[in-house]
Every structure is written in C-alpha cells, then in structure tokens.
Short mmCIF file of C-alpha atoms and ligand atoms in Angstrom, two decimals:
data_model
loop_
_atom_site.label_atom_id
_atom_site.label_comp_id
_atom_site.label_asym_id
_atom_site.label_seq_id
_atom_site.Cartn_x
_atom_site.Cartn_y
_atom_site.Cartn_z
CA MET A 1 -33.79 56.72 62.89
CA ILE A 2 -36.65 59.17 62.22
CA SER A 3 -40.05 58.88 63.99
CA TYR A 4 -42.94 56.83 62.80
CA SER A 5 -44.81 59.96 61.71
CA GLU A 6 -41.83 61.16 59.75
CA GLN A 7 -41.52 57.68 58.08
CA LEU A 8 -45.17 57.98 56.95
CA SER A 9 -44.60 61.49 55.62
CA ALA A 10 -41.39 60.49 53.79
CA HIS A 11 -43.29 57.61 52.18
CA GLN A 12 -46.12 59.94 51.15
CA ALA A 13 -43.65 62.41 49.66
CA ARG A 14 -41.69 59.75 47.81
CA PHE A 15 -44.60 57.74 46.39
CA GLN A 16 -47.52 60.21 46.51
CA SER A 17 -49.57 57.63 48.33
CA GLU A 18 -50.53 57.18 51.91
CA GLY A 19 -48.73 54.25 53.57
CA GLN A 20 -49.37 51.95 56.51
CA LEU A 21 -46.52 51.33 58.90
CA PHE A 22 -45.32 48.00 60.35
CA SER A 23 -42.35 47.31 62.53
CA ALA A 24 -40.29 44.28 63.58
CA PRO A 25 -37.63 44.07 66.31
CA ALA A 26 -34.17 42.53 66.28
CA ARG A 27 -33.36 39.52 68.44
CA VAL A 28 -30.70 38.22 70.78
CA ASN A 29 -30.40 34.59 71.69
CA LEU A 30 -29.92 33.86 75.45
CA ILE A 31 -28.98 30.28 74.88
CA GLY A 32 -29.38 27.43 72.32
CA GLU A 33 -26.92 28.10 69.51
CA HIS A 34 -26.92 26.14 66.23
CA THR A 35 -29.64 23.90 67.64
CA ASP A 36 -32.51 25.19 65.56
CA TYR A 37 -31.78 23.47 62.19
CA THR A 38 -31.67 20.05 63.80
CA GLY A 39 -34.99 20.34 65.64
CA GLY A 40 -33.60 21.40 68.98
CA PHE A 41 -34.31 24.13 71.59
CA VAL A 42 -33.49 27.82 71.60
CA MET A 43 -34.20 30.66 74.02
CA PRO A 44 -34.11 34.04 72.26
CA LEU A 45 -35.86 37.30 72.96
CA ALA A 46 -36.82 40.36 70.84
CA ILE A 47 -34.81 43.53 71.61
CA ASP A 48 -35.34 47.20 71.11
CA PHE A 49 -33.88 47.78 67.73
CA GLU A 50 -36.24 47.68 64.74
CA THR A 51 -36.95 47.65 61.03
CA VAL A 52 -39.81 49.83 59.84
CA ALA A 53 -41.68 49.06 56.63
CA VAL A 54 -44.20 51.50 55.18
CA VAL A 55 -46.35 50.11 52.41
CA SER A 56 -48.92 51.39 49.99
CA ARG A 57 -50.65 49.71 47.03
CA ARG A 58 -49.86 50.49 43.40
CA THR A 59 -52.27 50.15 40.48
CA ASP A 60 -49.70 48.34 38.28
CA ASN A 61 -47.89 45.04 38.93
CA LYS A 62 -44.61 46.54 40.15
CA ALA A 63 -42.80 46.35 43.43
CA VAL A 64 -40.93 49.57 44.18
CA LEU A 65 -38.66 49.45 47.22
CA TYR A 66 -36.78 52.28 48.84
CA SER A 67 -34.13 51.71 51.50
CA ALA A 68 -33.39 54.63 53.75
CA ASN A 69 -30.23 52.88 54.99
CA PHE A 70 -28.85 52.33 51.48
CA LYS A 71 -30.48 55.46 50.04
CA GLU A 72 -31.42 53.52 46.98
CA GLN A 73 -34.66 52.75 45.13
CA VAL A 74 -35.20 49.58 43.08
CA GLU A 75 -38.05 48.25 41.01
CA PHE A 76 -39.28 44.72 40.13
CA ASP A 77 -41.99 43.22 37.98
CA LEU A 78 -44.01 40.97 40.26
CA ALA A 79 -44.92 38.73 37.31
CA THR A 80 -41.29 37.61 36.79
CA LEU A 81 -39.97 37.55 40.29
CA ALA A 82 -37.33 34.82 40.81
CA PRO A 83 -34.29 34.21 43.10
CA ASN A 84 -30.94 35.43 41.73
CA ASP A 85 -27.37 35.51 42.97
CA LYS A 86 -26.94 39.26 43.26
CA GLY A 87 -26.74 39.42 47.10
CA HIS A 88 -28.58 42.76 47.10
CA TRP A 89 -30.29 44.43 50.11
CA SER A 90 -33.66 44.10 48.39
CA ASP A 91 -33.39 40.25 48.38
CA TYR A 92 -34.84 39.99 51.91
CA GLY A 93 -37.89 42.07 51.11
CA MET A 94 -38.44 40.65 47.61
CA GLY A 95 -37.81 37.17 48.92
CA VAL A 96 -40.89 37.62 51.11
CA ALA A 97 -43.02 38.73 48.11
CA TRP A 98 -41.73 35.70 46.22
CA ALA A 99 -42.41 33.34 49.18
CA LEU A 100 -45.97 34.67 49.40
CA GLN A 101 -46.43 34.01 45.69
CA GLN A 102 -44.98 30.48 46.17
CA LYS A 103 -47.67 29.92 48.79
CA GLY A 104 -50.31 30.82 46.22
CA ILE A 105 -50.93 34.27 47.69
CA ALA A 106 -51.25 36.90 44.87
CA VAL A 107 -49.28 39.96 45.92
CA PRO A 108 -50.54 43.24 44.27
CA GLY A 109 -48.21 45.97 43.11
CA PHE A 110 -46.80 47.92 46.05
CA ASN A 111 -44.47 50.74 47.12
CA LEU A 112 -42.37 49.97 50.20
CA SER A 113 -40.10 52.22 52.23
CA VAL A 114 -37.74 50.38 54.57
CA ASP A 115 -35.71 51.92 57.37
CA GLY A 116 -34.06 50.45 60.42
CA ASN A 117 -31.55 50.76 63.21
CA VAL A 118 -30.59 47.10 63.66
CA PRO A 119 -26.77 46.90 63.52
CA LEU A 120 -25.84 45.06 60.36
CA GLY A 121 -23.61 41.99 60.48
CA ALA A 122 -23.65 41.91 64.31
CA GLY A 123 -25.55 38.71 64.74
CA LEU A 124 -28.74 40.48 65.88
CA SER A 125 -30.80 39.33 62.88
CA SER A 126 -31.10 42.43 60.79
CA SER A 127 -32.16 40.28 57.82
CA ALA A 128 -34.95 38.43 59.68
CA SER A 129 -36.16 41.79 61.04
CA ILE A 130 -36.51 43.09 57.48
CA GLU A 131 -38.27 39.93 56.32
CA VAL A 132 -40.78 39.95 59.06
CA ALA A 133 -41.51 43.71 58.83
CA VAL A 134 -41.98 43.37 55.05
CA CYS A 135 -44.20 40.29 55.49
CA MET A 136 -46.52 42.10 57.92
CA ALA A 137 -46.68 45.00 55.42
CA LEU A 138 -47.45 42.81 52.41
CA LEU A 139 -50.02 40.69 54.35
CA SER A 140 -51.91 43.94 54.96
CA LEU A 141 -52.49 44.19 51.16
CA VAL A 142 -53.96 40.70 50.75
CA ASP A 143 -56.92 38.92 52.25
CA THR A 144 -55.01 35.96 53.66
CA LYS A 145 -54.17 35.86 57.41
CA LEU A 146 -51.14 33.84 58.50
CA THR A 147 -50.41 32.66 62.03
CA GLY A 148 -47.21 33.60 63.82
CA PRO A 149 -45.51 30.28 63.07
CA GLU A 150 -46.66 30.49 59.40
CA ILE A 151 -45.10 33.95 59.01
CA ALA A 152 -41.85 32.66 60.53
CA ILE A 153 -41.71 29.65 58.11
CA LEU A 154 -42.47 31.89 55.14
CA CYS A 155 -39.77 34.43 56.06
CA ARG A 156 -37.25 31.60 56.58
CA LYS A 157 -38.11 30.32 53.12
CA ALA A 158 -37.42 33.84 51.73
CA GLU A 159 -34.05 33.79 53.41
CA ASN A 160 -33.10 30.21 52.49
CA ASP A 161 -34.39 30.04 48.93
CA PHE A 162 -34.32 33.65 47.69
CA ALA A 163 -31.50 35.23 49.61
CA HIS A 164 -29.54 31.96 49.64
CA SER A 165 -28.70 32.16 53.29
CA PRO A 166 -28.97 28.73 55.04
CA CYS A 167 -30.44 29.83 58.41
CA GLY A 168 -32.76 27.98 60.74
CA ILE A 169 -36.14 29.13 62.09
CA MET A 170 -35.12 30.84 65.36
CA ASP A 171 -34.70 34.42 64.22
CA GLN A 172 -37.87 34.74 62.14
CA PHE A 173 -39.83 32.96 64.83
CA VAL A 174 -38.89 35.14 67.75
CA ILE A 175 -39.07 38.33 65.78
CA THR A 176 -42.65 37.49 64.91
CA ASN A 177 -43.87 35.93 68.11
CA ALA A 178 -41.96 37.53 71.05
CA ALA A 179 -43.59 39.30 73.93
CA ALA A 180 -42.28 42.23 76.04
CA ASP A 181 -40.31 41.30 79.16
CA LYS A 182 -40.24 37.67 78.18
CA ALA A 183 -37.72 35.21 76.72
CA LEU A 184 -39.17 32.69 74.22
CA LEU A 185 -38.36 29.01 74.56
CA LEU A 186 -38.92 27.36 71.19
CA ASP A 187 -39.05 23.69 70.35
CA CYS A 188 -37.67 23.95 66.75
CA ARG A 189 -39.24 20.65 65.74
CA SER A 190 -42.84 21.08 66.85
CA LEU A 191 -42.69 24.89 66.85
CA ASP A 192 -44.42 24.90 70.28
CA PHE A 193 -43.21 27.86 72.26
CA TYR A 194 -43.35 29.15 75.80
CA LEU A 195 -42.94 32.71 77.02
CA LEU A 196 -40.73 32.84 80.15
CA PRO A 197 -40.61 35.81 82.51
CA LEU A 198 -37.27 37.63 82.69
CA GLY A 199 -36.58 38.67 86.25
CA THR A 200 -36.70 42.35 87.13
CA ASP A 201 -33.45 42.23 89.03
CA THR A 202 -31.42 41.51 85.88
CA LYS A 203 -30.80 43.29 82.61
CA ILE A 204 -29.62 42.03 79.22
CA VAL A 205 -26.44 43.78 77.94
CA ILE A 206 -25.29 43.25 74.39
CA ALA A 207 -21.69 43.89 73.42
CA ASN A 208 -20.63 44.10 69.78
CA SER A 209 -17.13 42.80 69.11
CA MET A 210 -17.34 44.81 65.80
CA VAL A 211 -16.03 41.65 63.98
CA LYS A 212 -18.53 41.29 61.12
CA HIS A 213 -20.52 38.18 60.65
CA SER A 214 -22.77 37.07 57.80
CA ILE A 215 -24.52 33.77 57.54
CA ALA A 216 -24.55 34.06 53.80
CA GLU A 217 -20.75 33.68 53.99
CA GLY A 218 -19.24 30.15 54.09
CA GLU A 219 -18.54 29.32 57.80
CA TYR A 220 -22.14 28.96 58.91
CA GLY A 221 -22.90 26.69 55.99
CA ASP A 222 -19.66 24.70 56.63
CA ARG A 223 -20.63 24.03 60.24
CA ARG A 224 -24.16 23.15 59.21
CA GLY A 225 -22.72 20.65 56.73
CA GLU A 226 -20.60 19.04 59.44
CA VAL A 227 -23.61 18.83 61.79
CA GLU A 228 -25.79 17.27 59.08
CA ALA A 229 -23.14 14.71 58.20
CA GLY A 230 -23.01 13.66 61.84
CA GLN A 231 -26.78 13.60 62.06
CA ALA A 232 -26.90 11.36 59.02
CA ALA A 233 -24.37 8.95 60.56
CA LEU A 234 -26.52 8.77 63.70
CA HIS A 235 -29.64 8.13 61.65
CA GLU A 236 -27.85 5.33 59.76
CA MET A 237 -26.82 3.75 63.05
CA ASN A 238 -30.31 4.12 64.54
CA PRO A 239 -33.21 5.06 62.20
CA GLN A 240 -35.22 6.27 65.26
CA ILE A 241 -32.82 9.22 65.34
CA LYS A 242 -34.44 11.39 62.71
CA LEU A 243 -32.87 14.66 63.91
CA LEU A 244 -29.88 15.31 66.07
CA ARG A 245 -32.40 16.43 68.75
CA ASP A 246 -33.31 12.75 69.18
CA ALA A 247 -29.70 11.67 70.03
CA ASN A 248 -27.95 11.62 73.40
CA MET A 249 -24.25 11.44 74.24
CA ASP A 250 -24.28 7.63 74.39
CA ASP A 251 -25.64 7.49 70.80
CA LEU A 252 -22.99 9.97 69.69
CA ARG A 253 -20.20 7.96 71.21
CA ALA A 254 -21.56 4.79 69.57
CA ALA A 255 -21.48 6.47 66.15
CA LYS A 256 -18.09 8.19 66.61
CA SER A 257 -16.20 5.98 64.19
CA LYS A 258 -18.77 6.69 61.49
CA MET A 259 -18.15 10.43 61.37
CA SER A 260 -15.28 12.90 61.10
CA GLU A 261 -13.71 14.33 64.29
CA ALA A 262 -15.21 17.72 63.31
CA SER A 263 -18.75 16.29 62.99
CA PHE A 264 -18.34 14.58 66.37
CA LYS A 265 -17.42 17.83 68.08
CA ARG A 266 -20.12 19.84 66.35
CA CYS A 267 -22.74 17.25 67.32
CA ARG A 268 -21.43 17.11 70.91
CA HIS A 269 -21.93 20.92 71.14
CA ILE A 270 -25.52 20.60 69.96
CA ILE A 271 -26.49 17.59 72.11
CA THR A 272 -25.07 19.25 75.25
CA GLU A 273 -26.55 22.64 74.23
CA ASN A 274 -30.06 21.27 73.93
CA ALA A 275 -29.67 19.95 77.50
CA ARG A 276 -28.34 23.32 78.65
CA VAL A 277 -31.39 25.15 77.19
CA LEU A 278 -33.77 22.96 79.17
CA GLU A 279 -31.69 23.37 82.27
CA ALA A 280 -31.58 27.11 81.71
CA ARG A 281 -35.41 27.15 81.51
CA SER A 282 -35.63 25.51 84.89
CA ALA A 283 -33.10 27.91 86.33
CA LEU A 284 -35.08 30.93 84.89
CA THR A 285 -38.48 29.74 86.03
CA SER A 286 -37.13 28.99 89.56
CA GLY A 287 -35.45 32.41 89.70
CA ASP A 288 -32.02 30.82 90.13
CA MET A 289 -30.02 33.36 88.02
CA ARG A 290 -26.65 32.26 89.31
CA ARG A 291 -27.30 28.83 87.82
CA PHE A 292 -28.58 30.43 84.62
CA GLY A 293 -25.31 32.39 84.36
CA ASP A 294 -23.14 29.33 84.92
CA ILE A 295 -25.02 27.60 82.11
CA MET A 296 -24.37 30.56 79.79
CA PHE A 297 -20.59 30.38 80.50
CA ALA A 298 -20.61 26.62 79.82
CA ALA A 299 -22.51 27.31 76.55
CA HIS A 300 -19.89 29.80 75.54
CA ALA A 301 -17.08 27.31 76.13
CA SER A 302 -18.93 24.73 74.04
CA MET A 303 -19.38 27.14 71.11
CA ARG A 304 -15.69 28.11 71.37
CA ASP A 305 -14.15 24.62 71.83
CA ASP A 306 -16.54 22.16 70.20
CA PHE A 307 -18.42 24.21 67.68
CA GLN A 308 -15.34 26.38 66.99
CA ALA A 309 -17.54 29.31 66.01
CA SER A 310 -16.11 32.03 68.29
CA CYS A 311 -13.17 34.31 67.62
CA PRO A 312 -10.46 35.89 69.85
CA GLU A 313 -12.29 39.19 70.14
CA VAL A 314 -15.54 37.64 71.23
CA ASP A 315 -13.72 35.34 73.70
CA LYS A 316 -12.07 38.47 75.10
CA LEU A 317 -15.43 40.15 75.57
CA VAL A 318 -16.72 37.07 77.57
CA ASP A 319 -13.62 36.89 79.74
CA LEU A 320 -13.74 40.65 80.51
CA ALA A 321 -17.40 40.45 81.32
CA HIS A 322 -16.86 37.53 83.66
CA ALA A 323 -14.47 39.54 85.80
CA LEU A 324 -16.72 42.64 86.06
CA PRO A 325 -18.98 43.34 89.05
CA GLY A 326 -22.65 42.40 88.50
CA CYS A 327 -21.99 39.90 85.70
CA ILE A 328 -24.20 36.80 86.04
CA GLY A 329 -23.50 35.12 82.71
CA ALA A 330 -21.95 35.95 79.32
CA ARG A 331 -21.64 34.14 75.99
CA ILE A 332 -21.41 34.53 72.24
CA THR A 333 -24.84 35.00 70.62
CA GLY A 334 -26.10 34.24 67.11
CA GLY A 335 -24.42 32.31 64.33
CA GLY A 336 -20.84 33.11 65.56
CA PHE A 337 -17.54 33.95 63.92
CA GLY A 338 -17.79 37.46 65.35
CA GLY A 339 -20.83 39.55 66.19
CA CYS A 340 -22.05 40.10 69.73
CA THR A 341 -22.00 38.67 73.23
CA VAL A 342 -25.09 38.55 75.37
CA ASN A 343 -24.63 39.31 79.09
CA VAL A 344 -27.05 38.84 81.94
CA VAL A 345 -26.17 41.47 84.55
CA GLU A 346 -27.60 42.55 87.91
CA ALA A 347 -29.91 45.40 87.11
CA ALA A 348 -28.33 47.91 89.46
CA GLN A 349 -24.85 47.32 87.93
CA ALA A 350 -25.94 47.19 84.29
CA GLU A 351 -25.00 50.73 83.18
CA THR A 352 -21.58 50.67 84.90
CA PHE A 353 -21.00 47.16 83.58
CA ALA A 354 -21.69 48.36 80.04
CA GLU A 355 -19.30 51.33 80.36
CA GLN A 356 -16.50 49.21 81.90
CA LEU A 357 -16.84 46.47 79.36
CA LYS A 358 -16.53 48.98 76.55
CA GLN A 359 -13.48 50.59 78.15
CA LYS A 360 -11.71 47.34 78.97
CA TYR A 361 -12.32 45.89 75.49
CA PHE A 362 -10.84 49.05 73.94
CA GLU A 363 -7.76 48.78 76.17
CA ALA A 364 -7.34 45.10 75.30
CA THR A 365 -8.00 45.25 71.56
CA GLY A 366 -7.96 48.90 70.35
CA ILE A 367 -11.51 48.29 69.03
CA LYS A 368 -14.35 50.67 69.97
CA SER A 369 -17.31 48.44 70.63
CA ASP A 370 -21.03 49.28 70.90
CA VAL A 371 -22.45 48.06 74.19
CA PHE A 372 -26.29 48.35 74.82
CA VAL A 373 -28.41 47.76 77.82
CA CYS A 374 -31.42 46.20 76.15
CA LYS A 375 -35.16 45.76 76.74
CA ALA A 376 -37.15 42.64 75.82
CA VAL A 377 -39.82 43.91 73.55
CA ASP A 378 -42.88 42.66 71.64
CA GLY A 379 -42.53 40.82 68.35
CA ALA A 380 -44.10 42.02 65.07
CA LEU A 381 -47.42 40.32 65.60
CA ALA A 382 -48.14 41.89 68.99
CA ARG A 383 -47.09 45.30 67.56
CA ALA A 384 -49.48 44.99 64.59
CA GLY A 385 -52.20 43.94 67.01
CA LYS A 386 -51.58 47.07 69.08
CA SER A 387 -51.61 49.50 66.20
CA ALA A 388 -54.74 47.98 64.54
C1 GLA B 401 -28.19 32.41 62.92
C2 GLA B 401 -29.33 31.73 62.16
C3 GLA B 401 -30.21 31.00 63.14
C4 GLA B 401 -29.41 30.13 64.08
C5 GLA B 401 -28.23 30.86 64.64
C6 GLA B 401 -27.31 30.00 65.45
O1 GLA B 401 -28.66 33.44 63.65
O2 GLA B 401 -30.10 32.66 61.46
O3 GLA B 401 -31.19 30.26 62.44
O4 GLA B 401 -28.99 28.94 63.45
O5 GLA B 401 -27.45 31.54 63.64
O6 GLA B 401 -27.94 29.58 66.63
#
C-alpha cells in the first residue's frame, strides 16, 4: 500500500480537494469465539494491517467513493440512501453514512478515497476496518462527537442492516478501542472493556489457511440461528436467563430435551468458551502463558467439535503449529469455516515458527499460506487522537 502522503496526494489529484486521512487496523481474536452476539466475553487485539480513508467535503449532496483496491469509483445521492441487496464493496462505507443519518446526524456531501492491506475473506475483519475508518472520516465532517463504544455500535448497525451481514460487536469494538501492545477483554453485554498487557516474551503469529470465509454467506447465520434457538429454549425454561451468557452447563443439561442436538452443541461451545475467556484473562494477567496456550488449544477443539465451524485445512494448521518449537497455543480465529489461525509463540522462535509452519502446511496441503508475525497496535480512536 502507498504511504499516507501519497494517499493524500492521490485524493487531491482525483477530487481536486485537500483531504484528511484516518486509519483503522484489522483485528485478530485471541479467544472468545461466537460469544459476542449472546452477550459473552471476547479477547481480541488490533493488528498491523489497516484501512486508510481520506475524506474531503463536497458542496453538493453527493457521496463519491473511490476504492484503490477495486480501482472503481461510485456515486450516491445522500438524500436517497437506503440498504440494497447488491453486495457491493461500497456497502460498508455507505452503510456508515446511512447509520449516521439514522442516528439523526446530517452527513454533508463528501469525497472519500479508501485503500487498505487487510487480507480479504481471511477472518481478520476487513469489513469492520473499512467501517471504522470511514466512520472516523465522516465524523470529522460533522459537529457530533461519538464515544468509542458508540462508534462500534454504529458500525455494527451499518454491517447488520445495510450490508446484511449478521455479525456481533467484537470486530468494530476492538478496531475502534484497542491499544498498542494490549489485548482487549470485552464484556459484550455491558460493553465494559479492559486492556490487558501482552507479555514481551511472546509474539502473535497469524497463519492464513487461504480458505475464504465470509460472514455474509450462510454458515455464520446458520450457526447463529442454532445458538439463538438454544438461548430461547433456555429462556423459556428459566426467564432469568436472558442471554446465553447467563446460563451454565447445569442449565443447558436441564434444557437439553427442549432443543435440537445441534443447538445443544453450539450452546455448549459458547458456555464453555465464556469460561475459557475468563480463565485466559487470569492466565495472562498472572503471566502463565503455558496455561494460556492450553486454553487456546481447548478452545480450538470446542470450535471444531461442538461449534463445527473449523475446516480440515485450519485443523491442519493448528496441529502443525502444536508440534513446532516455541508454540504456546494455537486456534482458529474469527467467524470460522476457513480463514486464519492465531498462534501465541515464544518471541525468540517466532520467525522460525512462521517459516516452518508455512513450509509444513505447503507440504501437507499444496497450499501456499501467508503467515505473519504481528504487532498489537492502536485502534482507530487512539490513532485519530495522535494525528490531531
Ligand atoms: C465474526 C463476527 C464477530 C464474531 C466472530 C466470531 O468475526 O464479525 O462479531 O461473532 O465472527 O467470534
């Protein structure tokens, strides 16, 4: 991707107007998968891929968007903006403009150039990264200030109701509110969050199975439906259980006959996963990385066997990682059905681990994967604060 100053010059040349630049990272989830939309716990962090949005005001009521990745320019009338079923790249950005309007915030005409290096369809939240970068850009054109949690809620609305993708709050939240060198533990019901230090002796390595994943496709929604059916059965049994987050394994066993076998297994994953996130927090804060790694492997097994959201290639990546020197923990990350694994690796071994994992995965599957040693970086809010 070109530098920030080149992004600004390209915007100036394209639109004959001086732009302001905003950027938002990608994210990887350390643990807490499919827990966000039932009020549970997640522990993601922001990583060093990014979306850049350069914005300038127009004098008319049009939104003109250019994507450097798609090399395409599109134009909308802000007076008639409405969700559609086109599934176009511009949905994520225009969804944010629409969600701002829905909140009663008048968005003036704008030119927007979007560029990014977040791998698409890899489970690293390219769409939430675009939403948050665009949101920061559009907020700079209006008088209203939104808090970090408000930005995350607004961007999730854009994704759910405009781009028709049924995600939870995790991605937009961490991409907005993350801090460098920290993981973010989020309570997805209260939206309280805690920044947890990541040890200096370990590194995060991300391995892309190259099996494409998209949450706008059916499987994520199917799983979510099974989870919500189980949650409804639990609520019917005990009205105190408002969200799956409120249930424990005794409750689930008691309601077993009231739900399908699939719902039972999906809910078992989520109930045990919430417990694993809290245990992982204790392991992290007490510096017990071995324990943290064991919890990651257990979380992977639960996503594979109970949630049934892994795939053979991703399982292979986890198994290969487990056997490599320096590996502390490994698991599938993100919505599932492909995408990436997240690995916690001894810092001194990280580069060799990455090379060997890539090599062994190629030998086993014939697939050339991308494997990155990542940094935990600031979210969009902290970045905007620094450039202001
Ligand atoms: C996707 C969604 C998130 C979350 C994860 C699974 O990344 O966007 O909201 O549900 O899947 O943990």
